PDB file of C-alpha atoms in Angstrom:
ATOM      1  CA  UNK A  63      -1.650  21.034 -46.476  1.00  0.00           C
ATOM      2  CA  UNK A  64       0.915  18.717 -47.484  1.00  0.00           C
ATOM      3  CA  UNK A  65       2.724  18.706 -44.212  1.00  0.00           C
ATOM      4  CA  UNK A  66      -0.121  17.993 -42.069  1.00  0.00           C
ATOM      5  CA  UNK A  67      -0.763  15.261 -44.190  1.00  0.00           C
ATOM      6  CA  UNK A  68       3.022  13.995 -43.822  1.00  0.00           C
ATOM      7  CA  UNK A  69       2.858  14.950 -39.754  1.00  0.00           C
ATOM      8  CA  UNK A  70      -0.781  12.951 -39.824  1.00  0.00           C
ATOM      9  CA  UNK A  71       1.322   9.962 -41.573  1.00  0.00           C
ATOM     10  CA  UNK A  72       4.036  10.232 -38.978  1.00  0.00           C
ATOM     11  CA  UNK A  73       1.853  10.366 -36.135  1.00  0.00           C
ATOM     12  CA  UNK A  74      -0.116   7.086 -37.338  1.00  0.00           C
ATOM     13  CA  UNK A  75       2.936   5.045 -37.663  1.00  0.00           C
ATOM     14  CA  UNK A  76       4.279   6.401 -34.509  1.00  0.00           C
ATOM     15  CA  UNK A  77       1.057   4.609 -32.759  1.00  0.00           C
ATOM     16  CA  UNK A  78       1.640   1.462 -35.048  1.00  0.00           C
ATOM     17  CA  UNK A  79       4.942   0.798 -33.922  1.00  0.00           C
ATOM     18  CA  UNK A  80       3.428   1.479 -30.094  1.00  0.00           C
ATOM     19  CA  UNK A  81       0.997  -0.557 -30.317  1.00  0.00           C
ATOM     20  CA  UNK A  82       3.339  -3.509 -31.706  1.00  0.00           C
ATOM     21  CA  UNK A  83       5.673  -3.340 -28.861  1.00  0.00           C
ATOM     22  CA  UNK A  84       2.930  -3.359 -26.569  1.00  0.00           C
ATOM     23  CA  UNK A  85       1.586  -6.799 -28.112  1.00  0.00           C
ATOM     24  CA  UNK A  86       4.880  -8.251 -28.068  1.00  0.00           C
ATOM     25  CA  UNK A  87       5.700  -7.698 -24.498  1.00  0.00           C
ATOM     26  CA  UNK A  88       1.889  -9.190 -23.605  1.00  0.00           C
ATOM     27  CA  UNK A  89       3.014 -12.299 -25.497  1.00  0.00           C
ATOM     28  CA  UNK A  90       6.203 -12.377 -23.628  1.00  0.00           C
ATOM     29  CA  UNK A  91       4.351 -11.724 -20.313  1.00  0.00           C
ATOM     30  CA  UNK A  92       1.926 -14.459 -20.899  1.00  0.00           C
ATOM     31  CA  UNK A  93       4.580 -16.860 -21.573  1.00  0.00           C
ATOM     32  CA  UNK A  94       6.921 -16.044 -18.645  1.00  0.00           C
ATOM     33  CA  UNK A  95       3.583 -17.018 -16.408  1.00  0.00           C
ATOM     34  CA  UNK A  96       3.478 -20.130 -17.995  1.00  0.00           C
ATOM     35  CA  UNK A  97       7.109 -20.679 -17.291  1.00  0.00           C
ATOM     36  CA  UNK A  98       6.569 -19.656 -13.659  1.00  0.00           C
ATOM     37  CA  UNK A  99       3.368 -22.065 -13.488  1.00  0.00           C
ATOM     38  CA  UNK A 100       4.941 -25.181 -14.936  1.00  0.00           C
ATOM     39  CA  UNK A 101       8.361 -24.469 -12.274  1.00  0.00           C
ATOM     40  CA  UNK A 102       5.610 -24.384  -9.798  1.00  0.00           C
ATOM     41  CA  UNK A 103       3.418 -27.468 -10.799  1.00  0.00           C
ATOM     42  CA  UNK A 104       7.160 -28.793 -10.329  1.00  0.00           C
ATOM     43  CA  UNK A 105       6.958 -28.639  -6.669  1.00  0.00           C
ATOM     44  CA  UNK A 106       2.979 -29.816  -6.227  1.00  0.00           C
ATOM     45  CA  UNK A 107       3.627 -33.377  -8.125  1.00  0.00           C
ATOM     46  CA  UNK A 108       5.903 -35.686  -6.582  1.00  0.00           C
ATOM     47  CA  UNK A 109       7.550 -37.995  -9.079  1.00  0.00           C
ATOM     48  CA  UNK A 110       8.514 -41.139  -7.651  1.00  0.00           C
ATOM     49  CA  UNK A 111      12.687 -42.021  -6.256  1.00  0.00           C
ATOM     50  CA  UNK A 112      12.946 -44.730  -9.609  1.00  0.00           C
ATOM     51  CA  UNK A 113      12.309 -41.772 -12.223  1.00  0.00           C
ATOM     52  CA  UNK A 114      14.628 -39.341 -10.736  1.00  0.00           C
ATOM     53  CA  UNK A 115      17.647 -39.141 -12.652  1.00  0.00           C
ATOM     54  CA  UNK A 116      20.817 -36.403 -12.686  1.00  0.00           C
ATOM     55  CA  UNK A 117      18.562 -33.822 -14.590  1.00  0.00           C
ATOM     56  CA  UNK A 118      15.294 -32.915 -14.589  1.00  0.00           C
ATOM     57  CA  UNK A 119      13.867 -32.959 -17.954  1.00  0.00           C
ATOM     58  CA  UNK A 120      11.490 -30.620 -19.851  1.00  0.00           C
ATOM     59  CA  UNK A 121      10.487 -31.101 -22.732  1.00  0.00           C
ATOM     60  CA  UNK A 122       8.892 -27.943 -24.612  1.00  0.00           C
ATOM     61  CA  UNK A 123       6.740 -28.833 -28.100  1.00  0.00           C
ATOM     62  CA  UNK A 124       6.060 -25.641 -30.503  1.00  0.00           C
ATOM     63  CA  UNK A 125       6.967 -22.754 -28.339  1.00  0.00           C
ATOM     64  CA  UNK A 126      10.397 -21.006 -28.275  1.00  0.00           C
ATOM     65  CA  UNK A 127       9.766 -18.304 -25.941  1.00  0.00           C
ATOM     66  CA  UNK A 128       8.817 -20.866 -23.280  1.00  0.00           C
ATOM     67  CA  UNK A 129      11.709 -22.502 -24.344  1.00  0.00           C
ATOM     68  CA  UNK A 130      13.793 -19.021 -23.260  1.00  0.00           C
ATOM     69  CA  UNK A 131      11.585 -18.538 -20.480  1.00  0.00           C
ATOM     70  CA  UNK A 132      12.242 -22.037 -18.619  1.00  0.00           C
ATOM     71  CA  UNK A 133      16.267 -21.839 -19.350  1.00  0.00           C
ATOM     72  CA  UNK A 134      16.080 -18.389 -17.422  1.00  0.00           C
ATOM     73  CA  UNK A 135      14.552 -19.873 -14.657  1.00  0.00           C
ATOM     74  CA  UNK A 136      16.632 -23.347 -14.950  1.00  0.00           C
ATOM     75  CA  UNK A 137      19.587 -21.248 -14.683  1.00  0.00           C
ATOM     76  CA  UNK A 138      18.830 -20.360 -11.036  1.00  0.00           C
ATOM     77  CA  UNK A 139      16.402 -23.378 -10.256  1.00  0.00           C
ATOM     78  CA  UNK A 140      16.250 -26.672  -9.190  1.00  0.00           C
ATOM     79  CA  UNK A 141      13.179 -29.525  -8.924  1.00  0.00           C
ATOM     80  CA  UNK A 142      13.942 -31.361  -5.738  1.00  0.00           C
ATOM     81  CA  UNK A 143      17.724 -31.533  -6.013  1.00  0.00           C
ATOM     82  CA  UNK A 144      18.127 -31.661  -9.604  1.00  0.00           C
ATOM     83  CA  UNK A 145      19.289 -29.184 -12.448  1.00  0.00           C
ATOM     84  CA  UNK A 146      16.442 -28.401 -15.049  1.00  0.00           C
ATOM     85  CA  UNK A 147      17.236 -29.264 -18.535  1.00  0.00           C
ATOM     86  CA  UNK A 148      15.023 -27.764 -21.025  1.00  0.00           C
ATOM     87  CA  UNK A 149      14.506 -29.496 -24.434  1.00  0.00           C
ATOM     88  CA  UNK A 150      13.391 -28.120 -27.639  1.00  0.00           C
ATOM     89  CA  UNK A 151      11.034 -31.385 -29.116  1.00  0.00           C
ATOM     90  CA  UNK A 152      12.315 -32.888 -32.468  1.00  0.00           C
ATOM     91  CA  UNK A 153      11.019 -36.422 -32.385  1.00  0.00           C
ATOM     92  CA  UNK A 154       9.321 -38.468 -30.208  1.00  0.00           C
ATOM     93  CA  UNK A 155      12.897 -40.520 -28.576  1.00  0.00           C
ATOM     94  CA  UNK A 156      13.081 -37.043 -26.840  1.00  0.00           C
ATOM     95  CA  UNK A 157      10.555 -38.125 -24.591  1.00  0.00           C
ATOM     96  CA  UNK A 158      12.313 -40.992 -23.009  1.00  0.00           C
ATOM     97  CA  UNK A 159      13.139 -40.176 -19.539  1.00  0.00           C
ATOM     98  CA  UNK A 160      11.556 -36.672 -19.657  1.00  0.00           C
ATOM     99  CA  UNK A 161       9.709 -35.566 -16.599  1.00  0.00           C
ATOM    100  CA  UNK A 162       7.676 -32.942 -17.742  1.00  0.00           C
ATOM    101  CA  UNK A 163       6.519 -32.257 -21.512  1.00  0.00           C
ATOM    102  CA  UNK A 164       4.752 -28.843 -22.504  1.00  0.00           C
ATOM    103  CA  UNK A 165       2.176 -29.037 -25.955  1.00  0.00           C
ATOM    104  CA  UNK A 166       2.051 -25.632 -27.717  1.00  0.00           C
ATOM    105  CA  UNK A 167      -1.779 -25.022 -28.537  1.00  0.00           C
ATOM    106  CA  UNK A 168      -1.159 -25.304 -32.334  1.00  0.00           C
ATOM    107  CA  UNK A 169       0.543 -28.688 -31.447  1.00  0.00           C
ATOM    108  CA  UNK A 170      -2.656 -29.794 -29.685  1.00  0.00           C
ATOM    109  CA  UNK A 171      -3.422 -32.468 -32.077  1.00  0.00           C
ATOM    110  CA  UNK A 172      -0.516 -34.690 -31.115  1.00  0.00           C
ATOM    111  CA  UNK A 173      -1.713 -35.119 -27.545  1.00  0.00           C
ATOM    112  CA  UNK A 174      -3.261 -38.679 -28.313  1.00  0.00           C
ATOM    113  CA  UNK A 175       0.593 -39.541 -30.056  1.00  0.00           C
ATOM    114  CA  UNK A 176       2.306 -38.181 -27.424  1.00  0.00           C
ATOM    115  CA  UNK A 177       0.001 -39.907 -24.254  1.00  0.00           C
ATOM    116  CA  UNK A 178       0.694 -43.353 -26.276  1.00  0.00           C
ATOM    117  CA  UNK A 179       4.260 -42.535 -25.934  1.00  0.00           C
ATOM    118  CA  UNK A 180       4.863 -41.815 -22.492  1.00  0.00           C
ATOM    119  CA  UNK A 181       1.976 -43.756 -21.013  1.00  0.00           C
ATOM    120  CA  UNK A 182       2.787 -44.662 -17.496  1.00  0.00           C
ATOM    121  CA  UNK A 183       6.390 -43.720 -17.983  1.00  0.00           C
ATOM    122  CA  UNK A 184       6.317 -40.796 -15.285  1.00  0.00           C
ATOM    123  CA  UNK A 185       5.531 -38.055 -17.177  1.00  0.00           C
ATOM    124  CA  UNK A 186       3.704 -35.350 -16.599  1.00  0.00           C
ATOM    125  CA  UNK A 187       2.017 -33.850 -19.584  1.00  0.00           C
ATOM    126  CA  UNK A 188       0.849 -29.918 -19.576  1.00  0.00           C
ATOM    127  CA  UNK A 189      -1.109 -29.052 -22.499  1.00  0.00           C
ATOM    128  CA  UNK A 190      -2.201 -25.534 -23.623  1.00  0.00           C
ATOM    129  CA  UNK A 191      -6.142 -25.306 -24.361  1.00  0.00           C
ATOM    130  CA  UNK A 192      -9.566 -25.522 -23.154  1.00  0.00           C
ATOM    131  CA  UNK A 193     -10.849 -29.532 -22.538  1.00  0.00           C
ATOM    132  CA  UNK A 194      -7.367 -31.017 -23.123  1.00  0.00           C
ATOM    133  CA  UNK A 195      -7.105 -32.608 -19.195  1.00  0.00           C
ATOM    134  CA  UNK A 196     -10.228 -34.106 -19.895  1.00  0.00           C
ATOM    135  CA  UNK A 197      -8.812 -35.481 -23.120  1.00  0.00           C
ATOM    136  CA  UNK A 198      -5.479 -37.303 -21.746  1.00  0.00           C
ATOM    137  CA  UNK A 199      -3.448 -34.952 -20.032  1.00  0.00           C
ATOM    138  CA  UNK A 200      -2.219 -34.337 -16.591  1.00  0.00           C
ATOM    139  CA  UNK A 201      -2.396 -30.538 -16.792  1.00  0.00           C
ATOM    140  CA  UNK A 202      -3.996 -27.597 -18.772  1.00  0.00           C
ATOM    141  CA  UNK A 203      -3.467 -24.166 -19.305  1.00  0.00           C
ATOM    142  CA  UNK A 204      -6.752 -22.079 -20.210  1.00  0.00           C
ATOM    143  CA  UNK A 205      -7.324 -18.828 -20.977  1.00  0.00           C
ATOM    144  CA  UNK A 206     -10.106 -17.705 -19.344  1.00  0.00           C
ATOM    145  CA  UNK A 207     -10.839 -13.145 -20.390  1.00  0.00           C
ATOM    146  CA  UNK A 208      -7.254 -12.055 -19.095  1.00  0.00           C
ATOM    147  CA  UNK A 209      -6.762 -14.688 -16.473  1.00  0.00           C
ATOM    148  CA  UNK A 210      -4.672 -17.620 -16.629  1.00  0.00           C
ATOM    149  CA  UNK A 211      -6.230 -20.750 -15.406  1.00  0.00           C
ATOM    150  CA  UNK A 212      -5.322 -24.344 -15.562  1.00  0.00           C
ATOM    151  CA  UNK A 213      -7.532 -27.690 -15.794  1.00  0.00           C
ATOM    152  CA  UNK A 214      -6.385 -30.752 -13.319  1.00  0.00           C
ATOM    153  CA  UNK A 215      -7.300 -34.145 -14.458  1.00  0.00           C
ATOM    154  CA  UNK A 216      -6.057 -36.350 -10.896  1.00  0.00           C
ATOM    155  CA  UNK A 217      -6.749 -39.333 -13.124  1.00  0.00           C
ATOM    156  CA  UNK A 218      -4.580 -38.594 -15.575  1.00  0.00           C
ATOM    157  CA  UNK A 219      -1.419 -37.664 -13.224  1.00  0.00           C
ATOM    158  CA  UNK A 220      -2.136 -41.002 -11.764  1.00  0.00           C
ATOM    159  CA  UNK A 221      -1.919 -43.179 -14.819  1.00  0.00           C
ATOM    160  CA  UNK A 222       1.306 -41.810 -14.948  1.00  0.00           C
ATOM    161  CA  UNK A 223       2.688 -42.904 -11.910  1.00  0.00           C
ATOM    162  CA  UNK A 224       2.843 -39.278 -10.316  1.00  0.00           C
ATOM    163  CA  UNK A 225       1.279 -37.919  -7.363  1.00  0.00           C
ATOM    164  CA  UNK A 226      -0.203 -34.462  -7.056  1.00  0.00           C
ATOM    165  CA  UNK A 227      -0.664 -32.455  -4.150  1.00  0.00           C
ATOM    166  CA  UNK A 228      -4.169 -31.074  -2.884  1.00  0.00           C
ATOM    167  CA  UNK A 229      -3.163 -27.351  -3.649  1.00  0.00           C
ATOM    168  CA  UNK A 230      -2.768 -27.867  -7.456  1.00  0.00           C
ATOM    169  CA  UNK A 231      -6.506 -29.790  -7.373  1.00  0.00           C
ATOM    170  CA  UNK A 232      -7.465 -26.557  -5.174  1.00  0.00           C
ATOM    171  CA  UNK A 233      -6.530 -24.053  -7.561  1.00  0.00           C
ATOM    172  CA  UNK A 234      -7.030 -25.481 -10.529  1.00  0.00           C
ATOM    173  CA  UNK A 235     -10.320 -26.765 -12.763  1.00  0.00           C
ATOM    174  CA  UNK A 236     -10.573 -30.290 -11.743  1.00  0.00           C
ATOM    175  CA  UNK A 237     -12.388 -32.116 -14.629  1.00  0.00           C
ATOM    176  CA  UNK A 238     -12.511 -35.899 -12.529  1.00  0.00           C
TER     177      UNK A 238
ATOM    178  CA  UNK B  10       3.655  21.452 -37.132  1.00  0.00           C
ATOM    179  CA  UNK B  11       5.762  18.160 -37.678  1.00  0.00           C
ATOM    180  CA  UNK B  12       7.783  19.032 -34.606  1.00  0.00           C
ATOM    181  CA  UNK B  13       5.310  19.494 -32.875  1.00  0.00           C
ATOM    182  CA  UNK B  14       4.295  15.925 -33.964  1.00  0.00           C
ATOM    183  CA  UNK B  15       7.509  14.494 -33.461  1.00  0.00           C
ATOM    184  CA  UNK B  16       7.841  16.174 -29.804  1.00  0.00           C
ATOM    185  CA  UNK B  17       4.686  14.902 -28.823  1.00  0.00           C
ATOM    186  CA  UNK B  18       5.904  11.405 -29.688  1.00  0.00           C
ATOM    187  CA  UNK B  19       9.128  11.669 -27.964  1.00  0.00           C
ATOM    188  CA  UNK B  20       7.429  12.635 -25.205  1.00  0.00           C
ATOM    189  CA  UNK B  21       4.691   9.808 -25.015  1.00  0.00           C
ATOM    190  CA  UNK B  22       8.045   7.570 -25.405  1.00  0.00           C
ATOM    191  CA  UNK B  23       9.625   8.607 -22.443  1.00  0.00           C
ATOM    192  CA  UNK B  24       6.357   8.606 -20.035  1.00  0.00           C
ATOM    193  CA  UNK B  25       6.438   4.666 -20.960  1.00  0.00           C
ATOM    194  CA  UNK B  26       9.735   4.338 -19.914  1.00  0.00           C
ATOM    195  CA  UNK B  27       9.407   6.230 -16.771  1.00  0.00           C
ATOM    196  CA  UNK B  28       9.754   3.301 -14.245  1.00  0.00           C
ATOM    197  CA  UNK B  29       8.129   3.571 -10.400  1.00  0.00           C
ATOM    198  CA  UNK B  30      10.548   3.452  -7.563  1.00  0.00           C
ATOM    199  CA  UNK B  31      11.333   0.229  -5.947  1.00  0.00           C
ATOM    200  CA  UNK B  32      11.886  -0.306  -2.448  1.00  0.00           C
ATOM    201  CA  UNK B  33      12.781  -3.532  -0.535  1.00  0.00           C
ATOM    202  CA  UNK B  34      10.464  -6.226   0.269  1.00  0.00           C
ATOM    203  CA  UNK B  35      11.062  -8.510   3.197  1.00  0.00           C
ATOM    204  CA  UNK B  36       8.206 -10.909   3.936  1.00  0.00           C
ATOM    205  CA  UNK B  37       5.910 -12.756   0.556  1.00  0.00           C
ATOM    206  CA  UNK B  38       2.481 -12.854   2.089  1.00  0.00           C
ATOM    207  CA  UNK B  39       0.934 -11.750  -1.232  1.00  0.00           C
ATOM    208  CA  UNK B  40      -2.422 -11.925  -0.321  1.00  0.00           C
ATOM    209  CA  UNK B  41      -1.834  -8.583   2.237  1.00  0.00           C
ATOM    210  CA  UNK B  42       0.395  -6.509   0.173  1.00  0.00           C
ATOM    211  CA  UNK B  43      -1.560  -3.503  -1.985  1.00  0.00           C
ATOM    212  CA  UNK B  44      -1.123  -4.341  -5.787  1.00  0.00           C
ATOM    213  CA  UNK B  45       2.009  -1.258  -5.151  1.00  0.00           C
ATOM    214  CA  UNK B  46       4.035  -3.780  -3.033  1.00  0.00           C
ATOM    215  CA  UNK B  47       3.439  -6.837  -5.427  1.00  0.00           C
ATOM    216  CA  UNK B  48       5.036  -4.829  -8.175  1.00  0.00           C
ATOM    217  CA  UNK B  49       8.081  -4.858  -6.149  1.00  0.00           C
ATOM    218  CA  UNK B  50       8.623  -8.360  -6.448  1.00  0.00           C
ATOM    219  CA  UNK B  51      11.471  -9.372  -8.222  1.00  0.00           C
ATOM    220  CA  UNK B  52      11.700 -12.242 -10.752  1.00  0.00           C
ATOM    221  CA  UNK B  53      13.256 -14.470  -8.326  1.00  0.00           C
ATOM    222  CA  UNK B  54      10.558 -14.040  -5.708  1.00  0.00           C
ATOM    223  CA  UNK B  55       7.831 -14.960  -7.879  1.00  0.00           C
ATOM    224  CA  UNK B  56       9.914 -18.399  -8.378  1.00  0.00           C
ATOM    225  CA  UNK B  57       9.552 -18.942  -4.564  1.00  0.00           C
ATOM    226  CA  UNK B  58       6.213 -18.229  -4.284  1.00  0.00           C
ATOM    227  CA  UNK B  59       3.600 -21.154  -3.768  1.00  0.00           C
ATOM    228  CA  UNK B  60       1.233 -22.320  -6.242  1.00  0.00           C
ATOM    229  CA  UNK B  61      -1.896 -20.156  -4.681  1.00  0.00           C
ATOM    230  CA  UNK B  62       0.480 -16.831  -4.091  1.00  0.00           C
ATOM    231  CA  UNK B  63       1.252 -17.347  -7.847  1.00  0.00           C
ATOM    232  CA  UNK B  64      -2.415 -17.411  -8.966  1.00  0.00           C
ATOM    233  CA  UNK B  65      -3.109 -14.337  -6.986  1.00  0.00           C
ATOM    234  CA  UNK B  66      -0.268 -12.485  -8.514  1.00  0.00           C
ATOM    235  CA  UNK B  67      -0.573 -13.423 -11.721  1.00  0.00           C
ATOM    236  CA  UNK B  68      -4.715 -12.237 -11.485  1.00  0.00           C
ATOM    237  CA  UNK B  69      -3.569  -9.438 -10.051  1.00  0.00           C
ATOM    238  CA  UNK B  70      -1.790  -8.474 -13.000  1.00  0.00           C
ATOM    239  CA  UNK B  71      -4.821  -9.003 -14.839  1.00  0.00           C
ATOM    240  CA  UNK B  72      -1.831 -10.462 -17.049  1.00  0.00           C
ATOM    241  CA  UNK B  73      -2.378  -7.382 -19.152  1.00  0.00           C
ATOM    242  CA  UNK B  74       0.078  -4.861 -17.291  1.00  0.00           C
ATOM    243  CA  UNK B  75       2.846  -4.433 -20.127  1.00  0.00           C
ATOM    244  CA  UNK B  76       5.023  -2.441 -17.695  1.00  0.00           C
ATOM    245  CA  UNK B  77       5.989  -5.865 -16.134  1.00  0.00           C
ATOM    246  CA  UNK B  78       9.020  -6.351 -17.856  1.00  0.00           C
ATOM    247  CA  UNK B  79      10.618  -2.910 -16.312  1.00  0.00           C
ATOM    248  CA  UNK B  80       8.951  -4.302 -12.686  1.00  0.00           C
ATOM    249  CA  UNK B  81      10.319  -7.383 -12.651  1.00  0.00           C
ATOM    250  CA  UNK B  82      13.611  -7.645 -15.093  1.00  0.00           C
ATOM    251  CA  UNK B  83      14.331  -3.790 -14.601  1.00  0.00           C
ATOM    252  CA  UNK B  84      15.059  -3.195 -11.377  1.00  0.00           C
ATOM    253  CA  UNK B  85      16.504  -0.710  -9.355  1.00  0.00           C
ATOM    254  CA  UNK B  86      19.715  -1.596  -8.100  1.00  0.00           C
ATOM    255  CA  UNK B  87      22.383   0.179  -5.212  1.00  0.00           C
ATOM    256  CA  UNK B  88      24.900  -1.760  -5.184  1.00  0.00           C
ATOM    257  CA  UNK B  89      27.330  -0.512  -8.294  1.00  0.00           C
ATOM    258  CA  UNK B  90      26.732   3.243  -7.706  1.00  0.00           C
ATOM    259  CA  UNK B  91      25.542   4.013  -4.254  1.00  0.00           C
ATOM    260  CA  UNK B  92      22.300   5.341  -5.803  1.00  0.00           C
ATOM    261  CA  UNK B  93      18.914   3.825  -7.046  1.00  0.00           C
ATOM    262  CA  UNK B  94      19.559   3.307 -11.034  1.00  0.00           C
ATOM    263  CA  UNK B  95      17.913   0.937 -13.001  1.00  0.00           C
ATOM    264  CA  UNK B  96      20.013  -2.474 -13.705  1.00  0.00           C
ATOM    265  CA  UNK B  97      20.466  -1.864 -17.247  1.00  0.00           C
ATOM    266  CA  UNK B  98      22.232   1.766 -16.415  1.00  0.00           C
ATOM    267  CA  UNK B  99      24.100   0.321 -14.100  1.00  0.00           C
ATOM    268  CA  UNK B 100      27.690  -0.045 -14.250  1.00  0.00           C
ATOM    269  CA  UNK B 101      28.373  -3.428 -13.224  1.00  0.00           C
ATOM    270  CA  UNK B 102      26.147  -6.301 -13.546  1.00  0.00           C
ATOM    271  CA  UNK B 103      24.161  -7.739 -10.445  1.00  0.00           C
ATOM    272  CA  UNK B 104      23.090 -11.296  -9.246  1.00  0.00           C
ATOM    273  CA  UNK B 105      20.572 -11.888  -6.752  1.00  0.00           C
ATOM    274  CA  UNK B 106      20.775 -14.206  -3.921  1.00  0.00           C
ATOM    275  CA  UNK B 107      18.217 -15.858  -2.239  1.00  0.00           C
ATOM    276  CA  UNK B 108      17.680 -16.385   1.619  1.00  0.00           C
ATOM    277  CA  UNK B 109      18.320 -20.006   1.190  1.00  0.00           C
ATOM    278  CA  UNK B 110      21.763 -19.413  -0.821  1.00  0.00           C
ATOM    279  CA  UNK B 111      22.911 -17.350   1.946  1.00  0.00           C
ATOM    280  CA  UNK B 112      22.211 -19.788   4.673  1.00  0.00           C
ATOM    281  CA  UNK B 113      23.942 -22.816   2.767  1.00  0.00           C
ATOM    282  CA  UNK B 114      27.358 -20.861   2.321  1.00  0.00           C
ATOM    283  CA  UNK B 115      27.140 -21.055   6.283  1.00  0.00           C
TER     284      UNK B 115
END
């Protein structure tokens, strides 16, 4: 009796631990789309000559794995014919000159801060959650069941000097 | 009875980390390859891929497909022993090159 119960304890924690690791890889899965998707929204929005500098700057608020995710790919890619630095957020003087900036979801409420910031400075600005394009931002991501989707606010990219191409309105959830 | 336990776990373990077969894929027209082929993309490909080719792999996926990990950072290499072996067995470490590499070294 009292080794069935230990086997019966062994077993359950056996399926614990499985079903752990296979939660952890989703999460790392999910985020190494998002890395490929922001790389890619790289080549359908054309920042203009004056904002191009020796780098290509990311800048990545609340999320480390995207963080690891975007230096594996910087380590191999390039955005026109720059290197891609990728910038863990402190404060906001990291956005100066930064072409790109990423908002975690549970950073969401320092979109209007951060649009006041780089307003019209050629930035683009990808949020994570549902209704965020319409609420400033350029890009962003949405879960929609197991699918990744993305919202497209033209207006927004424009008001920040940036031009996007007619695949990324195509694909994505255009809210304007 | 706890052996049997235990072998039943061991053996759960290692049909996880049982890996399909990879074989070489030349052209990236995503939209015709089977769901079989698009598992044999590597990493890098998916970085070339455009925008739309992206979307369909990534709904493919169904983003749910935990193997992806062992598809697309565990692949099979040839190069270090003559014979298909996953990268991380592998001997010697590899580096992919991409079409566009090779044509700039002349």
């Amino acid at each position: 009796m009292r080794g069935k119960f230990l086997a019966m304890k062994r077993l359950l924690f056996l399926i614990v631990v499985f079903c752990l690791m296979g939660t952890s890889s989703l999460f790392a899965q999910k985020e190494r789309f998002k890395a490929l998707f922001i790389f890619n929204f790289t080549k359908n929005i054309e920042w203009p000559a004056a904002s191009r500098g020796n780098q290509f700057v990311i800048v990545v608020i609340g999320n480390s794995e995207l963080i690891a995710e975007l230096e594996t790919i910087a380590q191999t890619q390039r955005v026109g014919n720059m290197p891609i630095k990728v910038v863990d957020y402190t404060s906001l003087d990291n956005l100066n000159g930064c072409h790109l900036v990423y908002l975690s979801p549970s950073k969401s409420g320092m979109l209007s801060s951060l649009l006041t910031n780089v307003n019209g400075k050629h930035t683009l600005v990808v949020s994570d959650g549902k209704n965020l394009a319409a609420k400033g931002s350029g890009i962003s991501f949405v879960q929609d069941g197991d699918k990744l989707k993305f919202e497209v606010s033209r207006k927004n990219i424009e008001k920040q000097g940036l031009k996007s191409s007619s695949a990324l309105a195509n694909l994505g959830i255009v809210v304007d | 009875m706890t052996k049997r336990f235990w072998r039943a776990g061991i053996l759960a373990c290692l049909i996880s980390c049982v890996g399909v077969a990879h074989a070489q894929v030349s052209s990236l027209n995503v939209t015709e390859m089977s769901e079989a082929q698009i598992r044999q993309l590597s990493y890098n490909d998916l970085l070339q891929l455009s925008l739309e080719d992206l979307m369909t792999v990534a709904n493919r996926f169904g983003m749910s497909a935990d193997e992806i990990l062992e598809y697309f950072l565990n692949k099979d290499v040839v190069a270090a022993s003559k014979k298909a072996e996953k990268s991380m067995e592998s001997p010697l470490s590899t580096t992919v090159i991409s079409k566009e590499q090779i044509e700039q070294s002349g």
